Amino acid sequence: MEEALYDEVVAKRLKKQKVTREWIGHMARVIFACQQSDTMGPSGFVASPHWVTGFMRRYGLSLRRRTNLTSLTDEVLVTRAISYMNYRQSAIPDMDFDRTVLMDERAVYFEDARNQSVDLIGSRHVVVRSTGFASMRITAVLAVSRKLPPLLIWKGKSTPTFDKIGGVYVAQQPRAWVDSNLLKRWIDLVFPMVDPSKGKHLVWDLMRAHISKEVKAKCAAREVKMCVIPGGLTPYLQAGDIGIYKSFKDLLYMEINAWKESDKVEYTRFGNPRMPSVGTVCQWIRSAWRDTDSSTVKNSVAAAGFAENWMDWHIARHDVYGAQFREQWEARDENQEEDGFNLDELHDALDDIALIDE
């Protein structure tokens, strides 16, 4: 009976449908009743919560929090990944890796967004109160190949130039986010006009501002070719999502939390905390990016498709999509048209984060 129930659980999860403990108990009773009607054996099995716990333990099952990564089917995701990697591999001979930049931007909230906390075993209510910092947010722009200086986007009236504070570039934008005008200034900063070298490439995701007409025109003027990661694939093909940004954000949150627990926080007359100064945040960002291990950056870039051996790519080693990707990559037609990749047909995908330090 348990083996049949386990097969039902696996079949439901392969369809990406939710499986609950209550559903396991219900299906256990249904399967048991069907089997007992065939054998005329004794009844009375209730599939109690204790039994469900034991069944899950015996078959290596546990309750897992839903991951919000992509709504693509496995087949569509792998097909897009194959198409993109074919396209990207065809561009590598023309790439100057010293002038190839992997860029992303990410919002950083001062209120810890994680919804887990250590508490006593058996606690029924785990209440985590707001610390008053929920509305505080900055955006960090990080770019690698080598570590480039970070860009901090601060909420305020847009300015025509970037300031530089403590090795960190600072821009102001009304929503503290990137738009086409800000990106054009950033491209001028990273790819200056005085550099006539060939082989410049920019690898980033399909956020709308990245593929706007103005940004495309700016890249063309700077002779920078764009490699745009398809929507829904950034967790598997973008270096930041693979490893860099978790390390960076963990270090940055240590700085933020130390400040929140210190006596340096200033408050309004209504008792609400004030944002720290731009200089303070720049210092945090610079320290977090400096302390992000260079080997983490290097390995993440390699896993994003820059390793010579494709078996070292993150998508090829992924526990869910790896086997299907490897099979299709090995079987792909070597003579297929390499650039069958139409950006306009792909959906937008919003990712986040980015930082840099020389």
Coordinates of C-alpha atoms in Angstrom, one line a residue:
M1 CA 0.0 0.0 0.0
E2 CA 2.8 2.4 0.9
E3 CA 4.6 1.9 -2.4
A4 CA 1.4 2.7 -4.3
L5 CA 0.9 5.8 -2.2
Y6 CA 4.5 6.9 -2.8
D7 CA 3.9 6.5 -6.6
E8 CA 0.9 8.7 -6.3
V9 CA 2.9 11.4 -4.5
V10 CA 5.7 11.3 -7.1
A11 CA 3.2 11.5 -10.0
K12 CA 1.5 14.5 -8.5
R13 CA 4.8 16.3 -7.9
L14 CA 5.9 15.6 -11.4
K15 CA 2.9 17.6 -12.5
K16 CA 4.0 20.3 -10.2
Q17 CA 0.8 19.9 -8.1
K18 CA 0.7 20.6 -4.4
V19 CA 0.9 17.6 -2.0
T20 CA -0.3 18.1 1.6
R21 CA -0.2 15.8 4.6
E22 CA -4.0 15.8 4.5
W23 CA -4.0 14.6 0.9
I24 CA -1.5 11.8 1.8
G25 CA -3.7 10.6 4.6
H26 CA -6.8 10.7 2.4
M27 CA -5.1 8.8 -0.4
A28 CA -3.7 6.2 2.0
R29 CA -7.2 5.5 3.2
V30 CA -8.5 5.2 -0.4
I31 CA -5.7 2.9 -1.5
F32 CA -6.1 0.8 1.7
A33 CA -9.8 0.5 1.2
C34 CA -9.4 -0.6 -2.4
Q35 CA -6.8 -3.2 -1.5
Q36 CA -8.9 -4.5 1.4
S37 CA -12.0 -4.9 -0.8
D38 CA -9.9 -7.2 -3.0
T39 CA -8.5 -9.3 -0.2
M40 CA -11.5 -9.1 2.3
G41 CA -9.0 -8.4 5.0
P42 CA -9.7 -6.5 8.3
S43 CA -10.5 -2.7 8.1
G44 CA -10.0 0.1 10.6
F45 CA -7.0 1.9 9.1
V46 CA -7.3 5.6 9.7
A47 CA -4.0 7.0 8.4
S48 CA -3.5 9.1 11.5
P49 CA -1.1 12.2 11.5
H50 CA 1.4 10.0 13.4
W51 CA 1.3 7.4 10.6
V52 CA 1.6 10.1 7.9
T53 CA 4.7 11.4 9.7
G54 CA 6.2 7.9 9.7
F55 CA 5.4 7.3 6.1
M56 CA 7.1 10.5 5.0
R57 CA 10.1 9.6 7.1
R58 CA 10.4 6.1 5.6
Y59 CA 10.2 7.4 2.0
G60 CA 12.4 10.5 2.4
L61 CA 9.6 13.0 2.1
S62 CA 9.3 16.4 3.9
L63 CA 7.2 19.5 3.7
R64 CA 9.0 22.1 1.5
R65 CA 8.4 25.7 1.0
R66 CA 7.3 26.5 -2.6
T67 CA 10.0 28.1 -4.7
N68 CA 8.9 31.0 -6.9
L69 CA 11.3 30.5 -9.8
T70 CA 9.5 29.8 -13.0
S71 CA 6.1 28.7 -14.4
L72 CA 7.7 27.3 -17.5
T73 CA 7.2 23.6 -18.2
D74 CA 10.3 21.5 -18.0
E75 CA 10.4 21.0 -21.7
V76 CA 10.0 24.7 -22.5
L77 CA 12.6 25.7 -20.0
V78 CA 15.2 23.2 -21.3
T79 CA 14.5 24.1 -24.9
R80 CA 15.0 27.8 -24.1
A81 CA 18.2 27.0 -22.2
I82 CA 19.6 24.9 -25.2
S83 CA 18.7 27.7 -27.6
Y84 CA 20.3 30.4 -25.5
M85 CA 23.5 28.4 -24.8
N86 CA 23.9 27.6 -28.5
Y87 CA 23.5 31.4 -29.2
R88 CA 26.0 32.3 -26.4
Q89 CA 28.5 29.6 -27.4
S90 CA 28.5 31.0 -31.0
A91 CA 29.3 34.4 -29.6
I92 CA 32.3 33.3 -27.4
P93 CA 34.9 33.4 -30.2
D94 CA 34.2 37.1 -30.7
M95 CA 34.2 37.9 -26.9
D96 CA 37.0 39.7 -25.2
F97 CA 36.6 38.4 -21.7
D98 CA 38.4 41.4 -20.2
R99 CA 35.6 43.5 -21.8
T100 CA 32.7 41.2 -21.2
V101 CA 30.5 42.3 -18.3
L102 CA 27.8 40.2 -16.5
M103 CA 25.4 42.7 -14.9
D104 CA 22.3 42.5 -12.8
E105 CA 20.5 44.8 -10.3
R106 CA 18.8 43.8 -7.1
A107 CA 16.6 45.5 -4.5
V108 CA 17.9 45.2 -1.0
Y109 CA 15.3 45.7 1.8
F110 CA 16.4 46.7 5.2
E111 CA 13.7 44.6 6.8
D112 CA 14.9 40.9 6.6
A113 CA 12.5 39.4 4.1
R114 CA 13.1 35.8 5.2
N115 CA 10.0 34.3 6.9
Q116 CA 11.8 31.8 9.1
S117 CA 13.1 32.2 12.6
V118 CA 14.7 29.8 15.2
D119 CA 12.2 29.0 18.0
L120 CA 11.5 26.2 20.4
I121 CA 10.5 22.9 19.0
G122 CA 6.7 22.6 19.0
S123 CA 6.0 26.3 19.0
R124 CA 2.6 26.8 17.5
H125 CA 2.9 30.5 16.9
V126 CA 6.1 32.1 15.6
V127 CA 5.4 35.8 15.6
V128 CA 8.1 38.1 14.1
R129 CA 7.3 41.8 14.5
S130 CA 8.3 44.4 12.1
T131 CA 11.3 46.4 13.1
G132 CA 10.1 49.6 11.4
F133 CA 12.5 49.2 8.5
A134 CA 10.1 47.6 6.0
S135 CA 9.8 50.7 3.7
M136 CA 13.6 51.2 3.5
R137 CA 15.0 49.9 0.2
I138 CA 18.0 50.5 -2.0
T139 CA 19.1 49.0 -5.3
A140 CA 22.6 47.7 -5.9
V141 CA 24.0 47.1 -9.3
L142 CA 26.7 44.6 -9.6
A143 CA 28.8 43.7 -12.6
V144 CA 31.5 41.0 -13.0
S145 CA 34.0 39.5 -15.2
R146 CA 36.4 41.1 -12.8
K147 CA 34.9 43.0 -9.9
L148 CA 33.7 46.4 -11.1
P149 CA 32.9 49.4 -8.8
P150 CA 29.4 49.0 -7.4
L151 CA 26.5 51.3 -8.3
L152 CA 24.1 52.3 -5.5
I153 CA 20.7 53.6 -6.7
W154 CA 19.2 55.9 -4.1
K155 CA 15.6 57.2 -4.0
G156 CA 15.5 60.9 -5.1
K157 CA 15.4 63.3 -8.0
S158 CA 17.3 61.9 -11.1
T159 CA 20.7 63.4 -11.6
P160 CA 22.6 63.6 -14.9
T161 CA 25.8 62.2 -13.4
F162 CA 27.0 59.6 -10.9
D163 CA 28.6 60.6 -7.7
K164 CA 31.4 58.5 -6.3
I165 CA 31.5 57.9 -2.5
G166 CA 34.1 55.7 -1.0
G167 CA 34.7 53.7 -4.2
V168 CA 31.0 53.2 -4.9
Y169 CA 29.1 55.1 -7.6
V170 CA 25.8 56.6 -6.5
A171 CA 22.8 57.5 -8.7
Q172 CA 19.4 58.9 -7.7
Q173 CA 16.2 57.8 -9.3
P174 CA 12.6 58.6 -8.1
R175 CA 11.8 54.9 -7.6
A176 CA 15.3 53.8 -6.5
W177 CA 15.3 51.5 -9.5
V178 CA 17.0 51.3 -13.0
D179 CA 15.5 52.9 -16.0
S180 CA 16.8 53.4 -19.6
N181 CA 18.4 56.8 -18.9
L182 CA 20.3 55.4 -15.9
L183 CA 21.4 52.4 -17.8
K184 CA 22.7 54.5 -20.7
R185 CA 24.9 56.5 -18.2
W186 CA 26.1 53.3 -16.7
I187 CA 27.1 51.9 -20.1
D188 CA 29.1 55.1 -20.8
L189 CA 30.8 54.5 -17.5
V190 CA 31.7 50.8 -18.0
F191 CA 32.4 51.1 -21.8
P192 CA 34.0 54.5 -22.3
M193 CA 34.3 56.1 -25.8
V194 CA 38.1 56.1 -25.5
D195 CA 38.1 52.3 -25.6
P196 CA 37.9 51.4 -29.3
S197 CA 38.6 47.7 -28.7
K198 CA 36.5 45.0 -30.2
G199 CA 34.8 42.1 -28.4
K200 CA 32.8 44.0 -25.9
H201 CA 29.7 42.1 -24.6
L202 CA 27.1 42.7 -22.0
V203 CA 25.3 39.7 -20.4
W204 CA 22.1 40.5 -18.5
D205 CA 18.5 39.4 -18.1
L206 CA 15.4 40.3 -20.0
M207 CA 14.2 43.2 -17.8
R208 CA 12.4 45.8 -19.9
A209 CA 14.9 48.6 -19.4
H210 CA 17.7 46.3 -20.6
I211 CA 16.1 45.8 -24.0
S212 CA 14.6 49.2 -24.5
K213 CA 15.3 50.9 -27.9
E214 CA 17.4 53.6 -26.1
V215 CA 19.6 51.0 -24.4
K216 CA 20.0 49.0 -27.6
A217 CA 21.0 52.1 -29.4
K218 CA 23.6 53.0 -26.7
C219 CA 25.1 49.5 -26.9
A220 CA 25.3 49.8 -30.7
A221 CA 27.0 53.2 -30.4
R222 CA 29.6 51.7 -28.0
E223 CA 29.9 48.6 -30.2
V224 CA 28.8 46.4 -27.3
K225 CA 26.9 43.2 -28.1
M226 CA 24.2 42.1 -25.8
C227 CA 23.6 38.5 -24.6
V228 CA 20.1 38.6 -23.0
I229 CA 19.1 35.7 -20.8
P230 CA 15.6 34.4 -21.6
G231 CA 12.8 34.9 -19.1
G232 CA 12.5 32.3 -16.4
L233 CA 16.1 31.1 -16.9
T234 CA 18.1 33.4 -14.7
P235 CA 18.2 31.0 -11.7
Y236 CA 20.1 28.6 -13.9
L237 CA 22.0 30.8 -16.4
Q238 CA 22.9 34.0 -14.6
A239 CA 26.1 34.1 -12.5
G240 CA 24.6 36.3 -9.9
D241 CA 21.7 34.0 -9.1
I242 CA 23.8 30.9 -9.2
G243 CA 26.1 32.0 -6.4
I244 CA 27.4 35.5 -6.3
Y245 CA 24.4 37.4 -4.9
K246 CA 23.6 35.2 -2.0
S247 CA 27.1 35.6 -0.7
F248 CA 27.0 39.3 -1.2
K249 CA 23.5 39.8 0.3
D250 CA 24.4 37.7 3.4
L251 CA 27.4 40.0 4.0
L252 CA 25.4 43.1 3.3
Y253 CA 22.6 42.1 5.7
M254 CA 25.3 41.6 8.4
E255 CA 26.2 45.2 8.0
I256 CA 22.5 46.3 8.0
N257 CA 21.6 44.3 11.1
A258 CA 24.7 45.6 13.0
W259 CA 23.5 49.1 12.2
K260 CA 19.9 48.4 13.3
E261 CA 21.1 47.0 16.6
S262 CA 23.5 49.9 17.3
D263 CA 22.9 53.3 18.8
K264 CA 23.5 55.0 15.4
V265 CA 19.9 54.7 14.2
E266 CA 18.2 58.1 14.2
Y267 CA 14.4 58.4 14.6
T268 CA 11.7 60.8 13.6
R269 CA 9.6 62.6 16.3
F270 CA 7.0 59.9 15.6
G271 CA 9.4 57.1 16.5
N272 CA 10.1 55.9 13.0
P273 CA 13.7 55.1 12.0
R274 CA 15.4 57.3 9.5
M275 CA 17.3 56.0 6.5
P276 CA 21.1 55.9 7.1
S277 CA 23.3 58.4 5.2
V278 CA 24.3 57.6 1.7
G279 CA 27.9 57.5 2.9
T280 CA 27.1 54.8 5.4
V281 CA 25.3 52.6 2.9
C282 CA 28.2 53.0 0.4
Q283 CA 30.5 51.8 3.1
W284 CA 28.4 48.7 3.7
I285 CA 28.2 47.9 0.0
R286 CA 31.9 48.4 -0.6
S287 CA 32.7 46.1 2.4
A288 CA 30.2 43.4 1.4
W289 CA 31.4 43.3 -2.2
R290 CA 35.1 43.4 -1.2
D291 CA 34.5 40.4 1.2
T292 CA 32.5 38.4 -1.4
D293 CA 35.0 35.6 -2.1
S294 CA 36.7 35.9 -5.5
S295 CA 36.4 32.1 -6.0
T296 CA 32.7 32.4 -5.6
V297 CA 32.6 35.0 -8.3
K298 CA 34.9 32.9 -10.6
N299 CA 33.0 29.7 -10.1
S300 CA 29.6 31.3 -10.6
V301 CA 30.7 32.9 -13.9
A302 CA 32.0 29.5 -15.0
A303 CA 28.8 27.8 -14.0
A304 CA 26.8 30.4 -16.0
G305 CA 28.1 28.9 -19.2
F306 CA 31.7 30.2 -19.4
A307 CA 33.4 27.0 -18.3
E308 CA 35.1 25.2 -21.2
N309 CA 33.6 21.9 -20.1
W310 CA 29.8 22.2 -20.5
M311 CA 29.3 19.5 -17.8
D312 CA 30.5 22.2 -15.4
W313 CA 27.6 24.5 -16.2
H314 CA 25.0 24.9 -13.5
I315 CA 22.1 24.0 -15.8
A316 CA 23.8 20.7 -16.8
R317 CA 24.2 19.7 -13.1
H318 CA 20.8 20.8 -12.0
D319 CA 18.9 18.2 -10.0
V320 CA 15.7 18.8 -11.8
Y321 CA 16.6 19.9 -15.3
G322 CA 20.2 18.6 -15.6
A323 CA 19.5 15.2 -17.1
Q324 CA 17.1 16.6 -19.8
F325 CA 19.5 19.4 -20.6
R326 CA 22.5 17.0 -21.0
E327 CA 20.5 14.7 -23.2
Q328 CA 19.4 17.4 -25.5
W329 CA 22.7 19.2 -25.6
E330 CA 24.5 16.0 -26.6
A331 CA 21.9 15.2 -29.2
R332 CA 21.6 18.7 -30.7
D333 CA 22.1 19.1 -34.4
E334 CA 25.7 20.5 -34.9
N335 CA 24.6 22.1 -38.1
Q336 CA 21.5 23.8 -36.7
E337 CA 21.2 27.5 -37.1
E338 CA 23.0 28.9 -34.1
D339 CA 21.1 32.2 -33.8
G340 CA 17.5 31.0 -33.6
F341 CA 17.0 33.2 -30.6
N342 CA 14.4 36.0 -30.8
L343 CA 14.4 38.3 -27.9
D344 CA 11.1 39.9 -28.7
E345 CA 9.3 36.6 -28.3
L346 CA 10.4 36.0 -24.8
H347 CA 8.6 37.2 -21.7
D348 CA 10.0 39.8 -19.3
A349 CA 11.8 38.3 -16.3
L350 CA 12.6 40.6 -13.3
D351 CA 15.7 39.6 -11.3
D352 CA 17.7 41.7 -8.9
I353 CA 21.1 42.7 -7.6
A354 CA 24.5 43.7 -8.7
L355 CA 27.6 45.2 -7.2
I356 CA 31.3 45.8 -7.9
D357 CA 34.6 46.8 -6.4
E358 CA 38.0 47.5 -7.9

